[in-house]
mmCIF file of C-alpha atoms and ligand atoms in Angstrom:
data_model
loop_
_atom_site.group_PDB
_atom_site.id
_atom_site.type_symbol
_atom_site.label_atom_id
_atom_site.label_comp_id
_atom_site.label_asym_id
_atom_site.label_seq_id
_atom_site.Cartn_x
_atom_site.Cartn_y
_atom_site.Cartn_z
ATOM 1 C CA MET A 148 0.000 0.000 0.000
ATOM 2 C CA ARG A 149 1.470 3.334 -1.066
ATOM 3 C CA LEU A 150 1.075 6.178 1.393
ATOM 4 C CA ALA A 151 0.755 9.861 0.515
ATOM 5 C CA LEU A 152 0.793 12.307 3.407
ATOM 6 C CA PHE A 153 -0.302 15.907 2.975
ATOM 7 C CA ASP A 154 -0.072 19.070 5.001
ATOM 8 C CA LEU A 155 -3.459 20.752 5.558
ATOM 9 C CA ASP A 156 -3.183 24.572 5.829
ATOM 10 C CA GLY A 157 -1.827 26.182 2.682
ATOM 11 C CA THR A 158 -1.602 22.805 0.939
ATOM 12 C CA LEU A 159 -5.000 21.069 0.831
ATOM 13 C CA VAL A 160 -7.004 24.036 2.110
ATOM 14 C CA ASP A 161 -6.608 27.801 1.877
ATOM 15 C CA ARG A 162 -6.307 28.927 5.493
ATOM 16 C CA THR A 163 -5.193 32.453 4.681
ATOM 17 C CA ALA A 164 -8.358 33.434 2.830
ATOM 18 C CA ALA A 165 -10.591 31.868 5.477
ATOM 19 C CA PHE A 166 -8.701 33.390 8.382
ATOM 20 C CA ALA A 167 -9.484 37.051 7.721
ATOM 21 C CA ASP A 168 -13.175 36.232 7.169
ATOM 22 C CA ALA A 169 -13.385 34.157 10.357
ATOM 23 C CA VAL A 170 -11.760 36.872 12.456
ATOM 24 C CA ALA A 171 -13.989 39.571 10.949
ATOM 25 C CA ASP A 172 -17.107 37.470 11.673
ATOM 26 C CA LEU A 173 -16.055 36.767 15.232
ATOM 27 C CA CYS A 174 -15.380 40.449 15.914
ATOM 28 C CA ARG A 175 -18.627 41.606 14.340
ATOM 29 C CA ASP A 176 -20.714 39.047 16.255
ATOM 30 C CA HIS A 177 -19.235 40.160 19.584
ATOM 31 C CA GLY A 178 -19.093 43.892 18.900
ATOM 32 C CA TYR A 179 -15.288 43.948 19.048
ATOM 33 C CA GLY A 180 -13.508 46.951 17.547
ATOM 34 C CA PRO A 181 -10.560 47.237 15.170
ATOM 35 C CA GLU A 182 -7.996 46.978 17.957
ATOM 36 C CA ILE A 183 -9.099 43.453 18.857
ATOM 37 C CA GLU A 184 -9.441 42.488 15.205
ATOM 38 C CA ARG A 185 -5.871 43.676 14.539
ATOM 39 C CA TRP A 186 -4.590 41.740 17.576
ATOM 40 C CA LEU A 187 -6.226 38.543 16.336
ATOM 41 C CA LEU A 188 -4.988 38.997 12.768
ATOM 42 C CA THR A 189 -1.440 39.420 14.063
ATOM 43 C CA GLU A 190 -1.297 36.887 16.887
ATOM 44 C CA LEU A 191 -3.156 34.112 15.070
ATOM 45 C CA ALA A 192 -1.584 34.707 11.662
ATOM 46 C CA ASP A 193 0.371 31.449 11.568
ATOM 47 C CA HIS A 194 -1.712 29.238 13.776
ATOM 48 C CA ALA A 195 -4.281 29.493 16.543
ATOM 49 C CA GLU A 196 -5.102 27.584 19.676
ATOM 50 C CA ARG A 197 -7.414 27.902 22.617
ATOM 51 C CA GLY A 198 -4.712 29.560 24.767
ATOM 52 C CA ASP A 199 -4.570 32.498 22.350
ATOM 53 C CA PHE A 200 -8.105 33.425 23.368
ATOM 54 C CA ALA A 201 -7.174 33.351 27.050
ATOM 55 C CA ARG A 202 -4.455 35.876 26.200
ATOM 56 C CA LEU A 203 -6.910 37.957 24.178
ATOM 57 C CA ARG A 204 -9.390 37.934 27.045
ATOM 58 C CA ALA A 205 -6.755 39.059 29.542
ATOM 59 C CA GLU A 206 -5.339 41.689 27.199
ATOM 60 C CA PHE A 207 -8.675 43.394 26.544
ATOM 61 C CA GLY A 208 -10.627 42.434 29.690
ATOM 62 C CA LEU A 209 -13.292 40.594 27.707
ATOM 63 C CA ARG A 210 -16.440 39.173 29.291
ATOM 64 C CA GLU A 211 -16.691 36.080 27.077
ATOM 65 C CA SER A 212 -14.813 32.963 28.182
ATOM 66 C CA ALA A 213 -11.778 31.758 26.253
ATOM 67 C CA ALA A 214 -13.570 28.429 25.710
ATOM 68 C CA HIS A 215 -16.533 30.206 24.103
ATOM 69 C CA LEU A 216 -14.356 32.370 21.870
ATOM 70 C CA TRP A 217 -12.296 29.376 20.770
ATOM 71 C CA ARG A 218 -15.476 27.442 19.914
ATOM 72 C CA VAL A 219 -16.795 30.357 17.871
ATOM 73 C CA TYR A 220 -13.453 30.719 16.088
ATOM 74 C CA VAL A 221 -13.351 26.985 15.262
ATOM 75 C CA ASP A 222 -16.902 27.176 13.860
ATOM 76 C CA ARG A 223 -16.156 30.289 11.809
ATOM 77 C CA MET A 224 -12.912 28.868 10.427
ATOM 78 C CA ALA A 225 -14.592 25.591 9.510
ATOM 79 C CA ALA A 226 -17.360 27.529 7.747
ATOM 80 C CA ALA A 227 -14.947 29.816 5.904
ATOM 81 C CA VAL A 228 -12.208 27.401 4.853
ATOM 82 C CA THR A 229 -12.449 25.763 1.440
ATOM 83 C CA CYS A 230 -10.867 22.932 -0.483
ATOM 84 C CA ARG A 231 -11.091 23.401 -4.244
ATOM 85 C CA PRO A 232 -13.142 20.753 -6.095
ATOM 86 C CA ALA A 233 -10.086 20.002 -8.258
ATOM 87 C CA VAL A 234 -8.156 19.073 -5.106
ATOM 88 C CA LEU A 235 -10.941 16.799 -3.867
ATOM 89 C CA GLU A 236 -11.127 15.162 -7.304
ATOM 90 C CA SER A 237 -7.386 14.583 -7.451
ATOM 91 C CA LEU A 238 -7.365 12.939 -4.009
ATOM 92 C CA ALA A 239 -10.266 10.723 -5.085
ATOM 93 C CA ARG A 240 -8.186 9.645 -8.113
ATOM 94 C CA LEU A 241 -5.258 8.848 -5.844
ATOM 95 C CA LYS A 242 -7.452 6.677 -3.644
ATOM 96 C CA ASP A 243 -8.983 4.950 -6.675
ATOM 97 C CA ARG A 244 -5.470 3.962 -7.666
ATOM 98 C CA GLY A 245 -4.896 2.272 -4.323
ATOM 99 C CA TRP A 246 -3.081 4.948 -2.369
ATOM 100 C CA SER A 247 -3.666 5.646 1.319
ATOM 101 C CA VAL A 248 -4.103 9.353 1.973
ATOM 102 C CA GLY A 249 -3.115 10.890 5.296
ATOM 103 C CA VAL A 250 -2.908 14.369 6.771
ATOM 104 C CA ALA A 251 -0.018 15.509 8.990
ATOM 105 C CA THR A 252 -0.773 18.981 10.290
ATOM 106 C CA ASN A 253 0.544 21.398 12.875
ATOM 107 C CA GLY A 254 -2.525 22.650 14.707
ATOM 108 C CA ALA A 255 -5.038 22.018 17.456
ATOM 109 C CA SER A 256 -6.880 18.721 17.185
ATOM 110 C CA ASP A 257 -10.425 20.127 17.152
ATOM 111 C CA ILE A 258 -9.971 22.927 14.616
ATOM 112 C CA GLN A 259 -7.959 20.854 12.137
ATOM 113 C CA ARG A 260 -10.545 18.066 12.193
ATOM 114 C CA ALA A 261 -13.385 20.590 11.901
ATOM 115 C CA LYS A 262 -11.727 21.933 8.731
ATOM 116 C CA VAL A 263 -11.270 18.440 7.307
ATOM 117 C CA ARG A 264 -14.957 17.650 7.901
ATOM 118 C CA ALA A 265 -16.273 20.986 6.626
ATOM 119 C CA THR A 266 -14.316 20.886 3.359
ATOM 120 C CA GLY A 267 -15.350 17.361 2.353
ATOM 121 C CA LEU A 268 -11.809 16.058 2.835
ATOM 122 C CA ALA A 269 -12.952 13.680 5.583
ATOM 123 C CA ASP A 270 -14.378 11.243 2.995
ATOM 124 C CA LEU A 271 -11.030 11.079 1.195
ATOM 125 C CA VAL A 272 -8.585 10.965 4.087
ATOM 126 C CA ASP A 273 -7.703 7.687 5.781
ATOM 127 C CA GLY A 274 -6.055 9.214 8.828
ATOM 128 C CA ILE A 275 -5.208 12.551 10.433
ATOM 129 C CA ALA A 276 -2.379 13.427 12.813
ATOM 130 C CA ALA A 277 -2.613 16.913 14.328
ATOM 131 C CA SER A 278 0.236 18.239 16.436
ATOM 132 C CA GLY A 279 -2.268 18.984 19.186
ATOM 133 C CA ASP A 280 -2.988 15.238 19.468
ATOM 134 C CA ILE A 281 0.420 14.449 20.916
ATOM 135 C CA ASP A 282 2.081 17.816 21.537
ATOM 136 C CA VAL A 283 4.637 17.105 18.842
ATOM 137 C CA ARG A 284 4.954 19.392 15.820
ATOM 138 C CA LYS A 285 6.403 18.938 12.369
ATOM 139 C CA PRO A 286 9.297 18.771 11.520
ATOM 140 C CA ASP A 287 9.450 16.163 14.307
ATOM 141 C CA PRO A 288 9.282 12.765 12.542
ATOM 142 C CA ARG A 289 6.911 11.455 15.195
ATOM 143 C CA LEU A 290 4.018 13.425 13.703
ATOM 144 C CA PHE A 291 4.541 11.747 10.314
ATOM 145 C CA GLU A 292 4.743 8.371 12.042
ATOM 146 C CA LEU A 293 1.454 9.076 13.799
ATOM 147 C CA ALA A 294 -0.174 10.052 10.492
ATOM 148 C CA ALA A 295 0.889 6.721 8.993
ATOM 149 C CA ALA A 296 -0.401 4.847 12.038
ATOM 150 C CA ARG A 297 -3.749 6.652 11.760
ATOM 151 C CA CYS A 298 -3.901 5.381 8.174
ATOM 152 C CA GLY A 299 -3.429 1.856 9.500
ATOM 153 C CA THR A 300 0.128 1.492 8.238
ATOM 154 C CA GLN A 301 3.672 2.589 9.016
ATOM 155 C CA LEU A 302 6.162 4.783 7.203
ATOM 156 C CA THR A 303 8.169 2.959 4.581
ATOM 157 C CA ALA A 304 10.758 4.060 2.054
ATOM 158 C CA GLY A 305 8.928 5.276 -1.006
ATOM 159 C CA ASP A 306 6.138 7.008 0.891
ATOM 160 C CA TRP A 307 5.558 10.676 0.163
ATOM 161 C CA MET A 308 4.965 13.931 2.021
ATOM 162 C CA THR A 309 3.544 16.991 0.235
ATOM 163 C CA GLY A 310 3.389 20.421 1.828
ATOM 164 C CA ASP A 311 4.027 24.141 1.494
ATOM 165 C CA ASN A 312 6.346 24.696 4.470
ATOM 166 C CA PRO A 313 10.032 24.068 3.684
ATOM 167 C CA ARG A 314 11.076 23.320 7.240
ATOM 168 C CA ALA A 315 7.992 21.619 8.677
ATOM 169 C CA ASP A 316 6.919 19.623 5.638
ATOM 170 C CA ILE A 317 9.965 19.102 3.424
ATOM 171 C CA ASP A 318 12.843 19.001 5.903
ATOM 172 C CA GLY A 319 10.551 17.182 8.331
ATOM 173 C CA GLY A 320 9.549 14.701 5.639
ATOM 174 C CA HIS A 321 13.196 14.034 4.833
ATOM 175 C CA ARG A 322 13.953 13.428 8.483
ATOM 176 C CA ALA A 323 11.097 10.933 8.617
ATOM 177 C CA GLY A 324 12.586 9.078 5.625
ATOM 178 C CA LEU A 325 9.920 10.241 3.185
ATOM 179 C CA ARG A 326 10.172 11.502 -0.359
ATOM 180 C CA THR A 327 8.848 15.030 -0.591
ATOM 181 C CA ILE A 328 6.930 17.364 -2.871
ATOM 182 C CA TRP A 329 7.024 21.067 -2.141
ATOM 183 C CA VAL A 330 4.032 23.229 -3.005
ATOM 184 C CA ALA A 331 6.047 26.361 -3.691
ATOM 185 C CA GLY A 332 4.942 29.853 -2.818
ATOM 186 C CA ARG A 333 7.485 31.223 -0.379
ATOM 187 C CA PRO A 334 11.269 31.615 -0.632
ATOM 188 C CA TRP A 335 13.300 28.457 -0.162
ATOM 189 C CA PRO A 336 15.548 28.829 2.917
ATOM 190 C CA ASP A 337 19.270 28.075 2.654
ATOM 191 C CA GLY A 338 20.634 24.934 4.190
ATOM 192 C CA LEU A 339 17.589 22.660 3.949
ATOM 193 C CA ALA A 340 17.513 19.391 2.030
ATOM 194 C CA VAL A 341 15.837 20.092 -1.296
ATOM 195 C CA PRO A 342 12.475 18.502 -2.140
ATOM 196 C CA HIS A 343 12.331 15.577 -4.580
ATOM 197 C CA HIS A 344 9.833 17.502 -6.659
ATOM 198 C CA THR A 345 8.376 21.022 -6.698
ATOM 199 C CA VAL A 346 4.940 22.096 -7.881
ATOM 200 C CA THR A 347 2.896 25.279 -7.691
ATOM 201 C CA GLU A 348 -0.313 23.599 -6.601
ATOM 202 C CA VAL A 349 -1.240 20.407 -4.849
ATOM 203 C CA THR A 350 -3.144 18.913 -7.793
ATOM 204 C CA ALA A 351 0.144 18.824 -9.696
ATOM 205 C CA ALA A 352 1.696 16.929 -6.778
ATOM 206 C CA VAL A 353 -1.023 14.300 -7.072
ATOM 207 C CA ASP A 354 -0.456 14.082 -10.848
ATOM 208 C CA TYR A 355 3.212 13.457 -10.124
ATOM 209 C CA LEU A 356 2.422 10.713 -7.588
ATOM 210 C CA LEU A 357 0.040 9.043 -10.029
ATOM 211 C CA ALA A 358 2.600 9.177 -12.823
ATOM 212 C CA HIS A 359 5.231 7.604 -10.593
ATOM 213 C CA SER A 360 2.988 4.938 -9.148
ATOM 214 C CA THR A 361 2.827 3.259 -12.561
ATOM 215 C CA ALA A 362 6.582 3.353 -13.045
HETATM 216 MG MG1 MG B 692 1.051 24.498 5.485
#
């Protein structure tokens, strides 16, 4: 069984576009002004977790509990985030050809799974490992190992990791013994092992996997 692991945010789904909408909705629904909106856009730019809302609450003396705000944020993000139909179709093709499809993502367990469910990815993904599940983040190889285990298998030479983050996804994938495909979009940092293949969108990564699975 061939295994293809994918990053979630910025690879399978567009977090950036959803993020600004989710923050704007949350602020509007609670009557929060531009100062709070700016804080959220800055502090949660890369990733968000429940503790961020405890900090927000303390910073601005908010009435709402951190648990409530986190729940609202998770709901809004899940509603706003999208996975393009072409991406869903390409993953379906990969599965039809006998591949296992897993997700290895840095993020809180509840929000990452909410995104996977809301975008329709849940039907196409065999297993998900979120860093919040075990308090281990990519590039730590243990998160890739967990993703494989959640797919009912283990990492073997010839398995693949596809993602947009050079350090977390590509360097991390190398360290886990995986072959890697980089979804380019940011500068490549010096000193990292180069990816086996580079694409500009994830559907092209799947095309590459399919082409190589017949070789
Ligand atoms: Mg990413």
